[in-house]
Amino acid sequence: MHRRAAALAVPLTAIALAVSSCGSIPDEWRTPAFLRMGEDELDPRLPEVRGDVGEEPEVVFPDNELPDEELSGIVSQGSGEDELVRNDDLLVANVAQYQWTAPGEGELVEGQSSYETGAPDLVRMEQMPEYITEGLVNQPVGSRAVFVFPPLTEEERTQAEAAGQPAPEGASVLVLDVMDRYNKGAVVPGEQTTNGGGDLPEVVQEGHSEPEITIPETDPPEDLVVEPLIEGDGAEVEEGQQVIVQYTGVRWEADEDGGHEPFDSTWSRAGDPFDTTIGAGAVIEGWDEGMVGQRVGSRLLLVVPGDMAYGETEEEAMGGPVGTLVFVIDVLGAVDNPPPAEEPSAEPSDGADEEATEEEAAEEDSGE
């Protein structure tokens, strides 16, 4: 799967990860310990960030000397308290990175802006440095934050160069727009219009919990089956996008105990939403074909034959689940991926040009 971690690169002093877990407690049951709704004034040493959230920012760098400590602030707050960022969320964010090179001078770092690529970043809060999470937790969706990291010390510069990492001059500045969030235990809204059944598996899912899947005592269908249990009203999933989903997968064939225990499920990981590129071979063929064209907000029942999954035999599956597989998938969201990087064209060196000219001359002489 794709994540542009480079767009969230920070100096070596801020790499310590703050890992926490709140389990799969439904978001509406949580009460934030505190709300920071405009009570903090912006540090005057911060660059000025202009423009609306969701649009490319304009950054004005102050004439002050570069800061020697980390600075942060909320430039603009989203409206309301219904969608507050949690410390274990998966965020959809637009991120732009700048280099503050001298008093009053700075520039956008090439290739490090969601606004340039047209594709947002997926930010897992649990994987972010504590300094980033502290600035975002309990801020509403639609907020814009700015983070400033002081110039690298000589020791940090030496460490970066030894590791083959860039060691930029000046202070690093991140502008981050929180566009959406997905909490642990998130599910699509609405009630199932069908539970499946008949010749298809039956699915029962109560609230924020793992679905119960009952497999019928019949042979599985030979072809891929895509049955919407909840039909979403969001945009259609497009080939090449990143999807954010909850899912559970079981085998159609019962195990030796006669059961159909999940072989994989986001619910076994505290309901932490999963993201992956769809329609590009990053997942099994049944997912690629079954999810493209479905609407965000849908709950899908997928019955995937073995030849569109991991294989019909243990040898083909190579340790994966064998045969027909059944998935229940909540399509929580879909976002664009950045376009692939262009490969530089190979241009012949001057020496190669001279060799080609000499060969052409030799051929002309031989032909006379």
mmCIF file of C-alpha atoms in Angstrom:
data_model
loop_
_atom_site.group_PDB
_atom_site.id
_atom_site.type_symbol
_atom_site.label_atom_id
_atom_site.label_comp_id
_atom_site.label_asym_id
_atom_site.label_seq_id
_atom_site.Cartn_x
_atom_site.Cartn_y
_atom_site.Cartn_z
ATOM 1 C CA MET A 1 0.000 0.000 0.000
ATOM 2 C CA HIS A 2 1.108 3.550 -0.520
ATOM 3 C CA ARG A 3 1.834 6.170 2.059
ATOM 4 C CA ARG A 4 3.915 9.241 1.333
ATOM 5 C CA ALA A 5 5.764 9.237 4.651
ATOM 6 C CA ALA A 6 8.363 11.584 3.198
ATOM 7 C CA ALA A 7 5.819 14.390 3.247
ATOM 8 C CA LEU A 8 5.789 14.082 7.028
ATOM 9 C CA ALA A 9 9.549 13.971 7.422
ATOM 10 C CA VAL A 10 10.710 15.760 10.565
ATOM 11 C CA PRO A 11 14.137 16.336 12.154
ATOM 12 C CA LEU A 12 15.746 13.469 14.012
ATOM 13 C CA THR A 13 14.844 15.017 17.391
ATOM 14 C CA ALA A 14 11.151 14.246 16.795
ATOM 15 C CA ILE A 15 11.211 10.628 15.683
ATOM 16 C CA ALA A 16 10.158 9.012 18.976
ATOM 17 C CA LEU A 17 6.763 7.443 18.308
ATOM 18 C CA ALA A 18 3.907 7.776 20.760
ATOM 19 C CA VAL A 19 1.983 4.521 20.592
ATOM 20 C CA SER A 20 -1.342 4.232 22.359
ATOM 21 C CA SER A 21 -4.494 2.181 21.966
ATOM 22 C CA CYS A 22 -8.070 2.909 22.920
ATOM 23 C CA GLY A 23 -9.447 -0.392 21.624
ATOM 24 C CA SER A 24 -12.514 -0.499 19.434
ATOM 25 C CA ILE A 25 -14.687 1.756 21.596
ATOM 26 C CA PRO A 26 -17.255 3.396 19.308
ATOM 27 C CA ASP A 27 -16.374 7.032 18.737
ATOM 28 C CA GLU A 28 -19.694 8.383 19.974
ATOM 29 C CA TRP A 29 -19.091 6.730 23.369
ATOM 30 C CA ARG A 30 -15.869 8.628 23.988
ATOM 31 C CA THR A 31 -15.682 11.928 25.840
ATOM 32 C CA PRO A 32 -12.548 13.996 25.245
ATOM 33 C CA ALA A 33 -10.606 14.866 28.370
ATOM 34 C CA PHE A 34 -10.306 18.456 27.180
ATOM 35 C CA LEU A 35 -11.238 20.611 24.211
ATOM 36 C CA ARG A 36 -8.918 23.205 22.760
ATOM 37 C CA MET A 37 -11.327 25.412 20.870
ATOM 38 C CA GLY A 38 -9.432 28.624 20.319
ATOM 39 C CA GLU A 39 -7.993 28.955 23.816
ATOM 40 C CA ASP A 40 -4.378 28.934 22.569
ATOM 41 C CA GLU A 41 -3.037 32.015 20.834
ATOM 42 C CA LEU A 42 -0.618 31.557 17.970
ATOM 43 C CA ASP A 43 3.068 31.998 18.739
ATOM 44 C CA PRO A 44 4.193 35.204 16.972
ATOM 45 C CA ARG A 45 7.365 33.423 15.836
ATOM 46 C CA LEU A 46 5.338 31.110 13.579
ATOM 47 C CA PRO A 47 5.177 31.768 9.835
ATOM 48 C CA GLU A 48 1.911 33.324 8.676
ATOM 49 C CA VAL A 49 -0.261 30.833 6.805
ATOM 50 C CA ARG A 50 -2.927 32.328 4.539
ATOM 51 C CA GLY A 51 -5.773 30.795 2.566
ATOM 52 C CA ASP A 52 -8.697 28.464 3.185
ATOM 53 C CA VAL A 53 -8.404 24.939 4.532
ATOM 54 C CA GLY A 54 -8.452 22.496 1.634
ATOM 55 C CA GLU A 55 -6.696 24.942 -0.693
ATOM 56 C CA GLU A 56 -2.957 25.341 -1.192
ATOM 57 C CA PRO A 57 -1.660 27.616 1.577
ATOM 58 C CA GLU A 58 0.396 30.748 1.141
ATOM 59 C CA VAL A 59 3.193 30.860 3.703
ATOM 60 C CA VAL A 60 4.827 34.142 4.684
ATOM 61 C CA PHE A 61 8.099 33.673 6.567
ATOM 62 C CA PRO A 62 8.815 36.231 9.298
ATOM 63 C CA ASP A 63 11.946 38.358 9.335
ATOM 64 C CA ASN A 64 12.931 36.858 12.681
ATOM 65 C CA GLU A 65 15.910 34.605 13.214
ATOM 66 C CA LEU A 66 15.092 30.929 12.715
ATOM 67 C CA PRO A 67 13.675 29.356 15.911
ATOM 68 C CA ASP A 68 15.853 27.085 18.012
ATOM 69 C CA GLU A 69 12.902 25.077 19.360
ATOM 70 C CA GLU A 70 9.840 23.298 18.038
ATOM 71 C CA LEU A 71 6.797 25.509 17.474
ATOM 72 C CA SER A 72 3.227 24.667 16.519
ATOM 73 C CA GLY A 73 -0.216 26.194 16.353
ATOM 74 C CA ILE A 74 -3.715 25.810 14.974
ATOM 75 C CA VAL A 75 -4.064 28.389 12.217
ATOM 76 C CA SER A 76 -7.731 27.662 11.554
ATOM 77 C CA GLN A 77 -10.176 25.451 13.456
ATOM 78 C CA GLY A 78 -12.897 23.367 11.904
ATOM 79 C CA SER A 79 -16.459 23.957 12.980
ATOM 80 C CA GLY A 80 -18.214 21.984 15.691
ATOM 81 C CA GLU A 81 -17.234 19.234 18.121
ATOM 82 C CA ASP A 82 -18.794 16.237 16.378
ATOM 83 C CA GLU A 83 -15.650 15.209 14.504
ATOM 84 C CA LEU A 84 -12.689 15.574 16.855
ATOM 85 C CA VAL A 85 -9.324 13.994 16.077
ATOM 86 C CA ARG A 86 -8.354 11.100 18.379
ATOM 87 C CA ASN A 87 -4.876 9.791 19.098
ATOM 88 C CA ASP A 88 -5.546 6.493 17.285
ATOM 89 C CA ASP A 89 -7.343 7.862 14.203
ATOM 90 C CA LEU A 90 -6.511 7.377 10.558
ATOM 91 C CA LEU A 91 -6.565 10.895 9.102
ATOM 92 C CA VAL A 92 -7.007 12.082 5.542
ATOM 93 C CA ALA A 93 -4.829 15.188 5.390
ATOM 94 C CA ASN A 94 -3.391 17.595 2.887
ATOM 95 C CA VAL A 95 0.220 18.236 3.811
ATOM 96 C CA ALA A 96 2.734 20.718 2.448
ATOM 97 C CA GLN A 97 6.368 20.945 3.561
ATOM 98 C CA TYR A 98 8.439 24.121 3.368
ATOM 99 C CA GLN A 99 12.026 24.995 4.158
ATOM 100 C CA TRP A 100 12.548 28.224 6.123
ATOM 101 C CA THR A 101 16.068 29.067 4.965
ATOM 102 C CA ALA A 102 16.706 32.548 6.413
ATOM 103 C CA PRO A 103 14.842 35.470 8.009
ATOM 104 C CA GLY A 104 12.012 36.358 5.625
ATOM 105 C CA GLU A 105 12.980 33.596 3.176
ATOM 106 C CA GLY A 106 11.609 30.135 2.529
ATOM 107 C CA GLU A 107 10.240 27.880 -0.179
ATOM 108 C CA LEU A 108 8.056 24.856 -0.795
ATOM 109 C CA VAL A 109 10.001 21.589 -0.842
ATOM 110 C CA GLU A 110 9.632 20.124 -4.320
ATOM 111 C CA GLY A 111 7.402 17.047 -4.460
ATOM 112 C CA GLN A 112 6.281 17.393 -0.847
ATOM 113 C CA SER A 113 2.821 18.892 -1.216
ATOM 114 C CA SER A 114 -0.520 17.122 -1.439
ATOM 115 C CA TYR A 115 -1.771 20.156 -3.325
ATOM 116 C CA GLU A 116 0.821 19.633 -6.065
ATOM 117 C CA THR A 117 -0.052 15.967 -6.566
ATOM 118 C CA GLY A 118 -3.797 16.351 -6.055
ATOM 119 C CA ALA A 119 -3.734 13.398 -3.651
ATOM 120 C CA PRO A 120 -4.049 13.642 0.151
ATOM 121 C CA ASP A 121 -1.918 11.770 2.658
ATOM 122 C CA LEU A 122 -3.196 9.061 4.970
ATOM 123 C CA VAL A 123 -1.814 9.765 8.430
ATOM 124 C CA ARG A 124 -1.969 7.119 11.158
ATOM 125 C CA MET A 125 -1.854 9.018 14.410
ATOM 126 C CA GLU A 126 -0.350 6.118 16.327
ATOM 127 C CA GLN A 127 2.662 6.188 14.000
ATOM 128 C CA MET A 128 3.283 9.927 14.275
ATOM 129 C CA PRO A 129 5.769 11.633 16.618
ATOM 130 C CA GLU A 130 4.213 12.794 19.876
ATOM 131 C CA TYR A 131 4.813 16.422 19.010
ATOM 132 C CA ILE A 132 2.555 16.060 15.951
ATOM 133 C CA THR A 133 -0.193 14.182 17.779
ATOM 134 C CA GLU A 134 -0.261 16.632 20.699
ATOM 135 C CA GLY A 135 -1.027 19.438 18.278
ATOM 136 C CA LEU A 136 -3.862 17.608 16.525
ATOM 137 C CA VAL A 137 -5.710 15.587 19.170
ATOM 138 C CA ASN A 138 -9.149 17.046 19.998
ATOM 139 C CA GLN A 139 -9.038 19.443 17.060
ATOM 140 C CA PRO A 140 -12.056 19.287 14.734
ATOM 141 C CA VAL A 141 -11.952 17.981 11.173
ATOM 142 C CA GLY A 142 -11.450 20.975 8.905
ATOM 143 C CA SER A 143 -8.635 22.413 11.041
ATOM 144 C CA ARG A 144 -5.294 23.648 9.729
ATOM 145 C CA ALA A 145 -2.136 23.206 11.815
ATOM 146 C CA VAL A 146 1.400 24.496 11.305
ATOM 147 C CA PHE A 147 4.502 22.847 12.758
ATOM 148 C CA VAL A 148 8.029 24.290 12.792
ATOM 149 C CA PHE A 149 11.122 22.213 13.517
ATOM 150 C CA PRO A 150 14.428 24.012 14.191
ATOM 151 C CA PRO A 151 17.477 23.540 11.957
ATOM 152 C CA LEU A 152 19.386 20.315 12.393
ATOM 153 C CA THR A 153 22.302 20.328 14.795
ATOM 154 C CA GLU A 154 25.705 19.309 13.500
ATOM 155 C CA GLU A 155 25.281 15.923 15.199
ATOM 156 C CA GLU A 156 21.868 15.383 13.599
ATOM 157 C CA ARG A 157 23.231 16.465 10.214
ATOM 158 C CA THR A 158 26.075 13.978 10.496
ATOM 159 C CA GLN A 159 23.658 11.198 11.461
ATOM 160 C CA ALA A 160 21.355 12.009 8.541
ATOM 161 C CA GLU A 161 24.175 12.070 6.008
ATOM 162 C CA ALA A 162 25.586 8.799 7.363
ATOM 163 C CA ALA A 163 22.149 7.214 6.897
ATOM 164 C CA GLY A 164 21.893 8.538 3.351
ATOM 165 C CA GLN A 165 19.069 10.925 4.279
ATOM 166 C CA PRO A 166 18.790 14.542 3.145
ATOM 167 C CA ALA A 167 20.035 17.149 5.590
ATOM 168 C CA PRO A 168 18.231 20.340 4.542
ATOM 169 C CA GLU A 169 19.385 23.800 5.497
ATOM 170 C CA GLY A 170 17.188 25.883 7.759
ATOM 171 C CA ALA A 171 14.018 25.049 9.676
ATOM 172 C CA SER A 172 11.361 22.623 8.415
ATOM 173 C CA VAL A 173 7.758 23.836 8.261
ATOM 174 C CA LEU A 174 4.707 21.607 7.838
ATOM 175 C CA VAL A 175 1.217 22.861 7.066
ATOM 176 C CA LEU A 176 -1.379 20.138 7.651
ATOM 177 C CA ASP A 177 -5.084 20.347 6.777
ATOM 178 C CA VAL A 178 -7.280 17.713 8.456
ATOM 179 C CA MET A 179 -9.823 16.769 5.775
ATOM 180 C CA ASP A 180 -11.379 13.615 7.275
ATOM 181 C CA ARG A 181 -10.864 11.000 9.972
ATOM 182 C CA TYR A 182 -11.637 7.323 10.568
ATOM 183 C CA ASN A 183 -11.660 6.028 14.118
ATOM 184 C CA LYS A 184 -11.116 2.510 15.354
ATOM 185 C CA GLY A 185 -14.356 0.606 15.166
ATOM 186 C CA ALA A 186 -15.727 2.808 12.363
ATOM 187 C CA VAL A 187 -18.530 1.283 10.257
ATOM 188 C CA VAL A 188 -20.628 2.602 7.398
ATOM 189 C CA PRO A 189 -23.908 4.308 8.387
ATOM 190 C CA GLY A 190 -27.343 2.863 7.747
ATOM 191 C CA GLU A 191 -29.117 -0.473 8.125
ATOM 192 C CA GLN A 192 -28.617 -3.546 5.977
ATOM 193 C CA THR A 193 -31.322 -3.826 3.323
ATOM 194 C CA THR A 194 -30.474 -7.510 3.002
ATOM 195 C CA ASN A 195 -28.564 -10.046 5.065
ATOM 196 C CA GLY A 196 -27.778 -12.254 2.091
ATOM 197 C CA GLY A 197 -28.933 -15.810 2.682
ATOM 198 C CA GLY A 198 -30.359 -18.430 0.333
ATOM 199 C CA ASP A 199 -27.452 -19.739 -1.721
ATOM 200 C CA LEU A 200 -25.292 -16.939 -0.346
ATOM 201 C CA PRO A 201 -23.795 -16.512 3.119
ATOM 202 C CA GLU A 202 -25.920 -14.734 5.714
ATOM 203 C CA VAL A 203 -24.425 -11.703 7.436
ATOM 204 C CA VAL A 204 -25.486 -10.217 10.772
ATOM 205 C CA GLN A 205 -23.595 -7.233 12.156
ATOM 206 C CA GLU A 206 -24.686 -5.366 15.265
ATOM 207 C CA GLY A 207 -23.299 -1.860 15.635
ATOM 208 C CA HIS A 208 -19.541 -1.499 15.957
ATOM 209 C CA SER A 209 -18.691 -5.193 16.014
ATOM 210 C CA GLU A 210 -17.295 -7.951 13.849
ATOM 211 C CA PRO A 211 -19.904 -9.394 11.472
ATOM 212 C CA GLU A 212 -21.228 -12.900 11.999
ATOM 213 C CA ILE A 213 -21.066 -14.851 8.733
ATOM 214 C CA THR A 214 -23.054 -18.055 8.267
ATOM 215 C CA ILE A 215 -22.076 -20.179 5.272
ATOM 216 C CA PRO A 216 -24.872 -22.227 3.601
ATOM 217 C CA GLU A 217 -24.491 -25.977 3.202
ATOM 218 C CA THR A 218 -24.281 -25.720 -0.574
ATOM 219 C CA ASP A 219 -21.514 -25.569 -3.136
ATOM 220 C CA PRO A 220 -20.003 -22.108 -3.584
ATOM 221 C CA PRO A 221 -20.770 -20.088 -6.713
ATOM 222 C CA GLU A 222 -18.271 -20.504 -9.527
ATOM 223 C CA ASP A 223 -18.057 -16.783 -10.323
ATOM 224 C CA LEU A 224 -17.339 -13.675 -8.286
ATOM 225 C CA VAL A 225 -20.403 -12.437 -6.377
ATOM 226 C CA VAL A 226 -20.717 -8.836 -5.166
ATOM 227 C CA GLU A 227 -23.818 -8.265 -3.031
ATOM 228 C CA PRO A 228 -24.337 -4.815 -1.436
ATOM 229 C CA LEU A 229 -25.809 -5.262 2.044
ATOM 230 C CA ILE A 230 -25.853 -1.479 2.544
ATOM 231 C CA GLU A 231 -25.787 0.728 -0.535
ATOM 232 C CA GLY A 232 -23.732 3.835 0.120
ATOM 233 C CA ASP A 233 -24.394 7.231 -1.398
ATOM 234 C CA GLY A 234 -20.769 8.360 -1.728
ATOM 235 C CA ALA A 235 -18.601 8.600 -4.800
ATOM 236 C CA GLU A 236 -17.836 5.463 -6.811
ATOM 237 C CA VAL A 237 -14.518 3.802 -6.046
ATOM 238 C CA GLU A 238 -12.145 4.299 -8.964
ATOM 239 C CA GLU A 239 -9.326 2.102 -10.171
ATOM 240 C CA GLY A 240 -6.014 3.184 -8.652
ATOM 241 C CA GLN A 241 -7.521 4.921 -5.619
ATOM 242 C CA GLN A 242 -6.726 4.123 -2.017
ATOM 243 C CA VAL A 243 -9.667 2.657 -0.150
ATOM 244 C CA ILE A 244 -10.194 2.737 3.621
ATOM 245 C CA VAL A 245 -12.155 -0.300 4.807
ATOM 246 C CA GLN A 246 -13.187 -2.570 7.645
ATOM 247 C CA TYR A 247 -13.318 -6.218 6.629
ATOM 248 C CA THR A 248 -13.655 -9.804 7.763
ATOM 249 C CA GLY A 249 -12.768 -12.851 5.668
ATOM 250 C CA VAL A 250 -13.722 -16.528 6.117
ATOM 251 C CA ARG A 251 -13.345 -19.643 3.972
ATOM 252 C CA TRP A 252 -16.447 -21.140 2.389
ATOM 253 C CA GLU A 253 -15.201 -24.620 3.239
ATOM 254 C CA ALA A 254 -15.524 -25.463 6.930
ATOM 255 C CA ASP A 255 -12.470 -26.261 9.020
ATOM 256 C CA GLU A 256 -11.915 -29.649 10.650
ATOM 257 C CA ASP A 257 -14.146 -28.581 13.531
ATOM 258 C CA GLY A 258 -16.955 -27.644 11.162
ATOM 259 C CA GLY A 259 -16.512 -23.908 11.782
ATOM 260 C CA HIS A 260 -15.769 -20.874 9.654
ATOM 261 C CA GLU A 261 -13.468 -18.800 11.816
ATOM 262 C CA PRO A 262 -12.100 -15.590 10.240
ATOM 263 C CA PHE A 263 -8.687 -16.055 8.698
ATOM 264 C CA ASP A 264 -8.195 -12.268 8.638
ATOM 265 C CA SER A 265 -10.139 -9.323 10.020
ATOM 266 C CA THR A 266 -9.584 -5.688 10.933
ATOM 267 C CA TRP A 267 -11.751 -6.414 13.978
ATOM 268 C CA SER A 268 -9.022 -8.685 15.323
ATOM 269 C CA ARG A 269 -6.825 -5.566 15.287
ATOM 270 C CA ALA A 270 -9.161 -3.483 17.458
ATOM 271 C CA GLY A 271 -11.188 -2.346 14.446
ATOM 272 C CA ASP A 272 -8.277 -0.371 13.008
ATOM 273 C CA PRO A 273 -9.313 0.575 9.430
ATOM 274 C CA PHE A 274 -7.195 -0.874 6.624
ATOM 275 C CA ASP A 275 -6.069 1.109 3.592
ATOM 276 C CA THR A 276 -4.791 -0.191 0.267
ATOM 277 C CA THR A 277 -4.641 0.700 -3.407
ATOM 278 C CA ILE A 278 -7.498 -0.925 -5.313
ATOM 279 C CA GLY A 279 -7.670 -2.054 -8.926
ATOM 280 C CA ALA A 280 -3.891 -2.175 -9.350
ATOM 281 C CA GLY A 281 -2.893 -5.662 -8.215
ATOM 282 C CA ALA A 282 -2.028 -4.706 -4.644
ATOM 283 C CA VAL A 283 -4.697 -7.101 -3.325
ATOM 284 C CA ILE A 284 -6.404 -10.250 -4.607
ATOM 285 C CA GLU A 285 -8.219 -10.063 -7.939
ATOM 286 C CA GLY A 286 -11.608 -10.545 -6.285
ATOM 287 C CA TRP A 287 -11.145 -7.341 -4.308
ATOM 288 C CA ASP A 288 -9.895 -5.410 -7.326
ATOM 289 C CA GLU A 289 -12.841 -6.431 -9.491
ATOM 290 C CA GLY A 290 -15.422 -6.451 -6.729
ATOM 291 C CA MET A 291 -14.778 -3.027 -5.194
ATOM 292 C CA VAL A 292 -14.083 -0.796 -8.192
ATOM 293 C CA GLY A 293 -17.331 0.933 -9.140
ATOM 294 C CA GLN A 294 -18.969 0.426 -5.724
ATOM 295 C CA ARG A 295 -19.976 3.492 -3.749
ATOM 296 C CA VAL A 296 -18.272 4.780 -0.622
ATOM 297 C CA GLY A 297 -20.513 4.067 2.367
ATOM 298 C CA SER A 298 -21.422 0.580 1.124
ATOM 299 C CA ARG A 299 -21.223 -2.699 3.007
ATOM 300 C CA LEU A 300 -20.345 -5.441 0.553
ATOM 301 C CA LEU A 301 -20.629 -9.199 0.668
ATOM 302 C CA LEU A 302 -17.956 -10.630 -1.634
ATOM 303 C CA VAL A 303 -17.813 -14.305 -2.538
ATOM 304 C CA VAL A 304 -14.471 -14.824 -4.274
ATOM 305 C CA PRO A 305 -13.618 -18.072 -6.096
ATOM 306 C CA GLY A 306 -10.195 -19.517 -5.399
ATOM 307 C CA ASP A 307 -8.785 -18.563 -8.808
ATOM 308 C CA MET A 308 -9.494 -14.899 -7.962
ATOM 309 C CA ALA A 309 -8.125 -15.241 -4.431
ATOM 310 C CA TYR A 310 -5.073 -17.192 -3.264
ATOM 311 C CA GLY A 311 -5.645 -20.461 -5.112
ATOM 312 C CA GLU A 312 -7.686 -23.646 -5.205
ATOM 313 C CA THR A 313 -5.017 -25.822 -3.593
ATOM 314 C CA GLU A 314 -2.612 -25.455 -0.702
ATOM 315 C CA GLU A 315 0.270 -25.474 -3.179
ATOM 316 C CA GLU A 316 -1.238 -22.560 -5.112
ATOM 317 C CA ALA A 317 -2.210 -20.651 -1.968
ATOM 318 C CA MET A 318 1.337 -20.919 -0.554
ATOM 319 C CA GLY A 319 0.164 -20.624 3.041
ATOM 320 C CA GLY A 320 -2.832 -18.408 2.321
ATOM 321 C CA PRO A 321 -6.463 -19.475 2.738
ATOM 322 C CA VAL A 322 -7.473 -22.082 0.163
ATOM 323 C CA GLY A 323 -10.521 -22.113 -2.089
ATOM 324 C CA THR A 324 -13.545 -19.839 -2.184
ATOM 325 C CA LEU A 325 -13.402 -16.946 0.271
ATOM 326 C CA VAL A 326 -16.164 -14.799 1.733
ATOM 327 C CA PHE A 327 -15.608 -11.182 2.750
ATOM 328 C CA VAL A 328 -17.786 -8.584 4.433
ATOM 329 C CA ILE A 329 -16.313 -5.163 3.642
ATOM 330 C CA ASP A 330 -17.346 -1.712 4.845
ATOM 331 C CA VAL A 331 -16.099 0.847 2.295
ATOM 332 C CA LEU A 332 -15.420 3.779 4.617
ATOM 333 C CA GLY A 333 -13.635 6.043 2.159
ATOM 334 C CA ALA A 334 -11.636 6.355 -1.054
ATOM 335 C CA VAL A 335 -8.981 8.926 -1.955
ATOM 336 C CA ASP A 336 -6.771 9.501 -4.967
ATOM 337 C CA ASN A 337 -3.211 8.263 -5.135
ATOM 338 C CA PRO A 338 -0.495 10.626 -6.353
ATOM 339 C CA PRO A 339 0.539 10.072 -9.968
ATOM 340 C CA PRO A 340 3.559 7.799 -10.455
ATOM 341 C CA ALA A 341 6.880 9.578 -10.548
ATOM 342 C CA GLU A 342 8.172 10.236 -14.027
ATOM 343 C CA GLU A 343 11.342 8.338 -14.867
ATOM 344 C CA PRO A 344 14.092 10.579 -16.252
ATOM 345 C CA SER A 345 14.730 10.011 -19.918
ATOM 346 C CA ALA A 346 18.087 8.459 -20.702
ATOM 347 C CA GLU A 347 20.096 10.951 -22.750
ATOM 348 C CA PRO A 348 23.364 9.857 -24.371
ATOM 349 C CA SER A 349 26.511 11.463 -23.025
ATOM 350 C CA ASP A 350 28.753 13.604 -25.193
ATOM 351 C CA GLY A 351 31.081 10.645 -25.533
ATOM 352 C CA ALA A 352 28.254 8.455 -26.808
ATOM 353 C CA ASP A 353 27.306 11.156 -29.327
ATOM 354 C CA GLU A 354 30.886 11.277 -30.604
ATOM 355 C CA GLU A 355 31.020 7.487 -30.935
ATOM 356 C CA ALA A 356 27.759 7.446 -32.888
ATOM 357 C CA THR A 357 29.044 10.186 -35.230
ATOM 358 C CA GLU A 358 32.258 8.255 -35.872
ATOM 359 C CA GLU A 359 30.314 5.054 -36.626
ATOM 360 C CA GLU A 360 28.036 6.898 -39.068
ATOM 361 C CA ALA A 361 31.081 8.393 -40.829
ATOM 362 C CA ALA A 362 32.725 4.978 -41.097
ATOM 363 C CA GLU A 363 29.568 3.501 -42.647
ATOM 364 C CA GLU A 364 29.405 6.339 -45.195
ATOM 365 C CA ASP A 365 33.081 5.783 -46.148
ATOM 366 C CA SER A 366 32.577 2.040 -46.637
ATOM 367 C CA GLY A 367 29.607 2.672 -48.885
ATOM 368 C CA GLU A 368 31.497 4.939 -51.295
#
